XYZ file of C-alpha atoms in Angstrom:
437
model
C 11.811 -17.345 -8.274
C 8.367 -18.064 -6.822
C 7.862 -20.439 -3.939
C 5.842 -23.544 -4.797
C 4.816 -24.202 -1.182
C 1.078 -24.252 -0.400
C -0.413 -20.816 0.126
C -1.086 -19.872 3.725
C -4.698 -19.531 4.825
C -5.837 -17.323 7.677
C -6.442 -20.419 9.816
C -3.005 -21.882 9.117
C -1.375 -18.493 9.704
C -3.009 -18.261 13.133
C -2.065 -21.855 13.941
C 1.597 -21.207 13.092
C 1.846 -18.130 15.279
C 3.552 -18.550 18.647
C 1.383 -17.773 21.654
C 3.034 -14.382 22.134
C 2.277 -13.418 18.551
C -1.376 -14.304 19.020
C -1.588 -12.126 22.117
C -0.149 -9.148 20.255
C -2.263 -9.572 17.138
C -5.575 -10.293 18.855
C -5.656 -6.913 20.593
C -4.424 -4.614 17.797
C -7.789 -3.401 16.522
C -9.046 -2.675 20.057
C -5.856 -0.795 20.933
C -6.128 1.426 17.845
C -9.850 2.104 18.229
C -9.144 4.994 20.595
C -6.449 6.382 18.322
C -8.912 6.286 15.439
C -11.402 8.310 17.474
C -8.975 11.206 17.940
C -6.793 11.130 14.819
C -9.180 12.938 12.419
C -10.225 15.596 14.924
C -7.147 16.845 16.768
C -6.696 19.996 14.666
C -10.446 20.686 14.861
C -10.375 20.131 18.633
C -7.417 22.447 19.222
C -8.806 25.183 16.957
C -12.565 25.140 17.373
C -12.905 23.815 20.909
C -9.793 25.135 22.692
C -9.503 28.359 20.667
C -5.941 27.814 19.437
C -5.188 29.425 16.076
C -5.421 27.157 13.052
C -1.809 27.735 12.056
C -0.620 27.011 15.595
C -2.804 23.901 15.754
C -1.220 22.675 12.522
C 2.231 23.423 13.910
C 1.436 21.386 17.022
C 0.528 18.424 14.826
C 3.823 18.790 12.968
C 5.587 19.079 16.344
C 4.360 15.600 17.280
C 6.140 14.149 14.243
C 9.228 16.312 14.767
C 9.626 15.082 18.347
C 9.151 11.550 17.053
C 12.109 12.021 14.714
C 14.258 13.478 17.506
C 13.671 10.555 19.880
C 14.028 7.860 17.223
C 17.812 7.604 17.569
C 17.958 7.274 21.360
C 14.886 5.050 21.234
C 16.474 2.557 18.848
C 19.610 2.353 20.983
C 17.424 1.836 24.073
C 15.634 -1.053 22.355
C 18.975 -2.777 21.711
C 20.198 -2.121 25.259
C 17.091 -2.608 27.393
C 14.762 -4.563 25.127
C 11.729 -3.708 23.007
C 9.264 -4.674 25.733
C 10.520 -2.102 28.239
C 10.754 0.680 25.641
C 7.245 -0.072 24.366
C 5.895 -0.103 27.905
C 7.428 3.278 28.740
C 6.273 4.756 25.413
C 2.688 3.631 26.038
C 2.646 5.245 29.488
C 4.123 8.484 28.099
C 1.593 8.603 25.262
C -1.245 7.855 27.666
C -0.133 10.782 29.819
C 0.086 13.104 26.822
C -3.367 12.208 25.539
C -4.810 12.575 29.052
C -3.360 16.087 29.347
C -4.664 16.993 25.883
C -8.177 15.948 26.916
C -8.273 18.835 29.405
C -5.818 21.267 27.750
C -7.370 24.737 27.823
C -4.183 26.666 27.116
C -1.370 26.614 24.580
C 1.331 25.608 27.114
C -0.751 22.593 28.163
C -1.242 21.627 24.509
C 2.516 21.916 23.895
C 3.276 19.634 26.840
C 0.659 17.134 25.652
C 1.834 17.018 22.038
C 5.475 16.771 23.139
C 4.689 13.688 25.216
C 2.698 12.229 22.319
C 5.705 12.791 20.061
C 8.073 11.071 22.492
C 5.971 7.955 22.133
C 7.125 7.812 18.506
C 9.664 5.221 19.670
C 6.759 2.772 19.874
C 6.956 1.898 16.170
C 10.581 0.698 16.013
C 10.194 -0.981 19.408
C 7.028 -2.802 18.348
C 8.554 -3.942 15.050
C 11.603 -5.230 16.912
C 9.349 -7.152 19.291
C 7.403 -8.705 16.407
C 10.647 -9.720 14.698
C 11.850 -11.337 17.929
C 8.637 -13.323 18.336
C 7.795 -14.237 14.724
C 10.431 -15.862 12.541
C 10.822 -16.729 8.853
C 8.224 -16.105 6.109
C 5.518 -15.807 8.772
C 6.997 -12.428 9.711
C 5.935 -10.789 6.420
C 2.408 -12.122 6.835
C 2.290 -10.869 10.408
C 3.229 -7.321 9.419
C 0.537 -7.373 6.721
C -2.259 -8.713 8.929
C -1.238 -6.313 11.702
C -1.523 -3.408 9.247
C -5.042 -4.473 8.247
C -6.106 -4.672 11.891
C -4.567 -1.262 12.619
C -6.673 0.223 9.818
C -9.771 -1.610 11.048
C -9.371 -0.171 14.536
C -8.611 3.347 13.309
C -11.426 3.236 10.754
C -14.056 2.102 13.248
C -12.848 4.636 15.791
C -13.112 7.440 13.247
C -16.644 6.423 12.293
C -17.814 6.308 15.918
C -16.228 9.612 16.907
C -17.532 11.274 13.738
C -21.049 10.428 14.875
C -20.411 11.407 18.497
C -18.296 14.554 18.747
C -19.793 18.034 18.625
C -17.648 21.186 18.609
C -20.373 22.899 20.622
C -20.087 20.280 23.381
C -16.439 20.226 24.532
C -16.954 17.229 26.809
C -17.510 15.020 23.748
C -13.916 15.695 22.730
C -12.672 15.192 26.275
C -14.409 11.822 26.243
C -12.779 10.548 23.055
C -9.316 11.548 24.272
C -9.905 9.731 27.538
C -11.031 6.667 25.556
C -7.819 6.946 23.520
C -5.774 7.062 26.738
C -7.689 4.136 28.240
C -7.133 2.004 25.135
C -3.401 2.113 25.854
C -4.026 0.176 29.056
C -4.434 -2.899 26.832
C -0.811 -3.080 25.600
C 0.385 -2.118 29.088
C -1.573 -5.033 30.553
C -0.154 -7.380 27.902
C 3.427 -6.311 28.522
C 3.036 -6.619 32.286
C 1.118 -9.880 32.038
C 1.240 -12.540 29.303
C 4.247 -10.930 27.549
C 6.263 -10.024 30.644
C 8.950 -12.608 29.728
C 9.415 -11.246 26.178
C 12.198 -8.729 26.598
C 13.115 -8.859 22.862
C 16.738 -8.091 23.537
C 19.653 -10.051 22.082
C 23.244 -10.156 23.276
C 25.980 -9.365 20.824
C 27.077 -12.684 19.285
C 30.684 -13.806 19.188
C 32.523 -12.709 16.071
C 30.258 -9.713 15.471
C 32.860 -7.067 16.283
C 33.006 -5.998 12.640
C 29.254 -5.414 12.414
C 28.512 -1.649 12.206
C 26.651 -0.459 15.293
C 26.472 3.307 14.754
C 23.519 4.747 12.880
C 25.771 6.330 10.276
C 27.614 3.093 9.526
C 24.364 1.128 9.363
C 22.808 3.682 7.001
C 25.873 3.598 4.754
C 25.574 -0.125 4.102
C 24.482 -0.500 0.455
C 21.326 -2.474 1.246
C 20.186 -0.129 4.014
C 21.030 2.998 2.018
C 18.774 1.900 -0.839
C 16.065 0.691 1.541
C 16.068 3.963 3.492
C 15.862 5.981 0.272
C 12.919 3.849 -0.797
C 11.256 4.342 2.604
C 11.698 8.113 2.486
C 10.379 8.533 -1.069
C 7.527 6.114 -0.352
C 6.403 8.215 2.596
C 7.006 11.535 0.850
C 4.846 10.676 -2.187
C 2.585 8.318 -0.255
C 1.430 8.971 3.279
C 2.772 12.514 3.483
C 0.709 13.491 0.423
C -2.268 11.241 1.080
C -2.930 12.902 4.441
C -2.316 16.489 3.291
C -1.891 16.841 -0.464
C -4.811 14.587 -1.369
C -7.568 16.376 0.589
C -6.227 19.781 -0.462
C -6.132 18.782 -4.161
C -9.547 17.126 -3.930
C -11.103 20.280 -2.495
C -9.285 22.913 -4.559
C -8.640 21.231 -7.927
C -11.224 18.423 -8.061
C -13.850 20.599 -6.311
C -15.511 17.727 -4.473
C -17.346 17.875 -1.157
C -15.875 16.990 2.212
C -18.363 14.110 2.296
C -16.781 12.685 -0.867
C -13.350 12.929 0.759
C -14.742 11.078 3.771
C -16.074 8.331 1.508
C -12.667 8.119 -0.159
C -10.934 7.492 3.171
C -13.613 4.929 4.041
C -12.949 3.151 0.732
C -9.235 3.102 1.554
C -9.860 1.418 4.898
C -12.270 -1.093 3.357
C -9.773 -2.099 0.658
C -6.998 -2.642 3.210
C -9.137 -4.645 5.625
C -10.773 -6.797 2.944
C -7.817 -7.317 0.628
C -4.755 -7.535 2.883
C -4.729 -11.267 3.564
C -5.609 -12.115 -0.038
C -2.687 -9.941 -1.151
C -0.407 -11.665 1.360
C -1.296 -15.040 -0.143
C -0.590 -13.786 -3.654
C 2.824 -12.293 -2.841
C 4.002 -15.201 -0.693
C 7.215 -16.630 -2.151
C 7.725 -13.738 -4.580
C 10.563 -11.244 -4.390
C 9.643 -8.399 -2.095
C 11.438 -5.931 -4.354
C 9.173 -6.960 -7.256
C 6.180 -6.453 -4.972
C 7.459 -2.934 -4.272
C 7.773 -2.295 -8.014
C 4.119 -3.269 -8.476
C 3.118 -1.111 -5.523
C 4.928 1.896 -6.995
C 3.152 1.506 -10.334
C -0.234 1.220 -8.619
C 0.448 4.394 -6.667
C 1.511 6.169 -9.866
C -1.832 5.120 -11.375
C -3.681 6.350 -8.279
C -2.148 9.821 -8.447
C -2.731 9.980 -12.210
C -6.417 9.219 -11.667
C -6.596 11.949 -9.038
C -4.875 14.400 -11.381
C -7.384 13.710 -14.135
C -10.259 14.641 -11.815
C -9.069 18.245 -12.074
C -10.116 18.227 -15.734
C -13.720 17.395 -14.787
C -13.787 19.381 -11.532
C -17.042 19.621 -9.630
C -18.728 16.726 -11.439
C -19.888 13.277 -10.392
C -17.017 11.887 -12.455
C -14.556 13.877 -10.358
C -16.128 12.518 -7.174
C -15.862 8.974 -8.520
C -12.217 9.545 -9.440
C -11.405 10.874 -5.974
C -12.825 7.714 -4.369
C -11.117 5.523 -6.974
C -7.798 7.179 -6.101
C -8.089 5.876 -2.545
C -9.064 2.409 -3.748
C -5.826 2.192 -5.729
C -3.813 3.822 -2.960
C -5.142 1.336 -0.400
C -4.273 -1.570 -2.679
C -0.733 -0.229 -2.909
C -0.562 -0.011 0.879
C -1.366 -3.710 1.198
C 1.767 -4.387 -0.861
C 4.002 -1.869 0.918
C 3.336 -2.546 4.581
C 4.264 -6.256 4.719
C 7.461 -5.815 2.683
C 9.597 -2.941 3.984
C 9.349 -3.945 7.689
C 10.111 -7.562 6.751
C 13.158 -6.589 4.669
C 14.407 -4.296 7.444
C 14.184 -6.980 10.117
C 15.604 -9.717 7.897
C 18.638 -7.523 7.227
C 19.144 -6.631 10.890
C 21.333 -8.660 13.254
C 19.226 -9.438 16.324
C 21.359 -7.353 18.688
C 20.940 -4.272 16.457
C 17.286 -4.697 15.543
C 16.277 -1.586 17.481
C 18.679 0.629 15.546
C 17.645 -0.774 12.156
C 13.958 -0.224 12.914
C 14.678 3.228 14.338
C 16.426 4.257 11.121
C 13.491 3.033 9.056
C 11.068 4.842 11.359
C 13.099 8.057 11.221
C 13.186 8.176 7.426
C 9.470 7.354 7.344
C 8.647 10.248 9.666
C 10.877 12.750 7.854
C 9.101 11.891 4.602
C 5.785 12.387 6.385
C 6.866 15.837 7.579
C 8.266 17.120 4.280
C 5.412 15.755 2.148
C 2.717 18.130 3.476
C 5.134 21.091 3.353
C 5.792 20.587 -0.365
C 2.130 19.897 -1.101
C 1.049 23.019 0.754
C 3.572 25.189 -1.098
C 2.642 23.945 -4.578
C -1.114 23.966 -4.069
C -1.064 27.330 -2.296
C 0.728 28.733 -5.353
C -1.846 27.274 -7.755
C 0.347 24.488 -9.135
C -1.889 21.376 -9.014
C -0.452 19.949 -12.257
C 3.101 20.300 -10.991
C 2.042 18.674 -7.704
C 0.633 15.609 -9.492
C 3.660 15.420 -11.796
C 5.999 15.484 -8.784
C 4.280 12.662 -6.905
C 3.921 10.493 -10.029
C 7.622 11.015 -10.779
C 8.374 10.051 -7.184
C 6.384 6.842 -7.560
C 8.285 5.971 -10.750
C 11.607 6.672 -9.011
C 10.612 4.044 -6.443
C 10.570 1.491 -9.255
C 14.251 2.203 -9.917
C 15.060 2.152 -6.201
C 13.337 -1.193 -5.724
C 15.235 -2.731 -8.638
C 18.483 -1.317 -7.287
C 17.724 -2.738 -3.844
C 17.133 -6.175 -5.353
C 20.787 -6.535 -6.297
C 21.973 -5.560 -2.834
C 20.055 -7.824 -0.451
C 20.249 -11.566 0.090
C 17.464 -13.761 -1.240
C 16.308 -14.557 2.286
C 15.672 -10.860 3.000
C 13.898 -10.617 -0.352
C 11.388 -13.271 0.620
C 12.691 -16.158 -1.523
C 15.107 -19.035 -1.210
C 18.356 -18.671 -3.106
C 22.110 -18.888 -3.082
C 22.907 -15.197 -3.223
C 25.367 -14.140 -0.559
C 25.389 -10.425 0.327
C 28.429 -8.400 1.181
C 29.760 -8.864 4.715
C 28.379 -5.513 5.811
C 24.877 -6.530 4.703
C 24.806 -10.112 5.877
C 22.327 -10.872 8.672
C 23.821 -12.617 11.672
C 22.483 -15.735 13.399
C 19.422 -15.144 15.495
C 19.732 -15.044 19.247
C 17.176 -16.412 21.678
C 15.238 -13.383 22.851
C 12.282 -14.972 24.545
């Protein structure tokens, strides 16, 4: 059932945000600018500038994600116990330290210490989502997650463009500079959390009568709604981000036979689509079932991977180059549908006093999918199986359609973004919100 309420404009969205939400949102792009400067070049920096073997450099990148998975569980519990603000603050300081060490790392042990600290800061995602959910209530929450995602991509995209023009593997100090800029950019959230947002602890006490609410990760994950949502999150990352960051460039180079410049243009097109289309997409999906939005997203991603697969038939041609860029246009459009929905469903399902654990579970499954995706892509493409690779990811996208439809029957209408009378099972029912600010 679609909502007949007037569509939100960017101006009305900003006007409805509480002051704390405006503080968080207004600094996102600046915060991520530094991250965007370093993200595309870390492997290159470790290998070509610091002389670390390419395989070891790749393993260090994977280690960052692995550490992130390890700390997700304790991090989620810490959010519930100490509050999202404190956990985010500590994570920012730890990440800043790691990036600072990496800027001057001339040996493998120093690089291991740096990447370990960067991985520990993986608790930032569930902590930040819990803080947003504490500050922003109701339908505005979905819009916030979507706009935040667009601003994250804007910051990362601009940072990547600037660093691409600046860094030079023959001048090591250029890489040191961008890592120091990345570290300095984290002073912005630290200043916010110590200043204007110092009263936002984003922690809720356990409400009366909530003794039967599952608090362990296993019991939370076994709830029907969360089980389906976590499966959807894992598959979405496995066939989505895990393959987009590893499988896509490998396929584009080996099977489509396009230049690295074309791949760069494809990523630029992805960022442009997200930044330009996100708020328009948010207006279109407002009042519609989030599970139906996820179905549409899955079909768009299936189309994207099909387009990429077809470029292998016309490898090395202008048509192949066009198809590679078009893939990222479709993929970016799918992202604008995915990013507002899954975080909103997760936080609408979560009781306030367990929001950290719910977001940590979602983050953990997301990161595991991101780790396994490149492994599978590397194996298939290394063994000359590009057709099987495309078939696998398209099948994964289509399986998400079934998962989204299955999820629809297991969550309340309120968590699905619409008004309705459906009442979920006791184990899935959100509990009354607590005052966290």
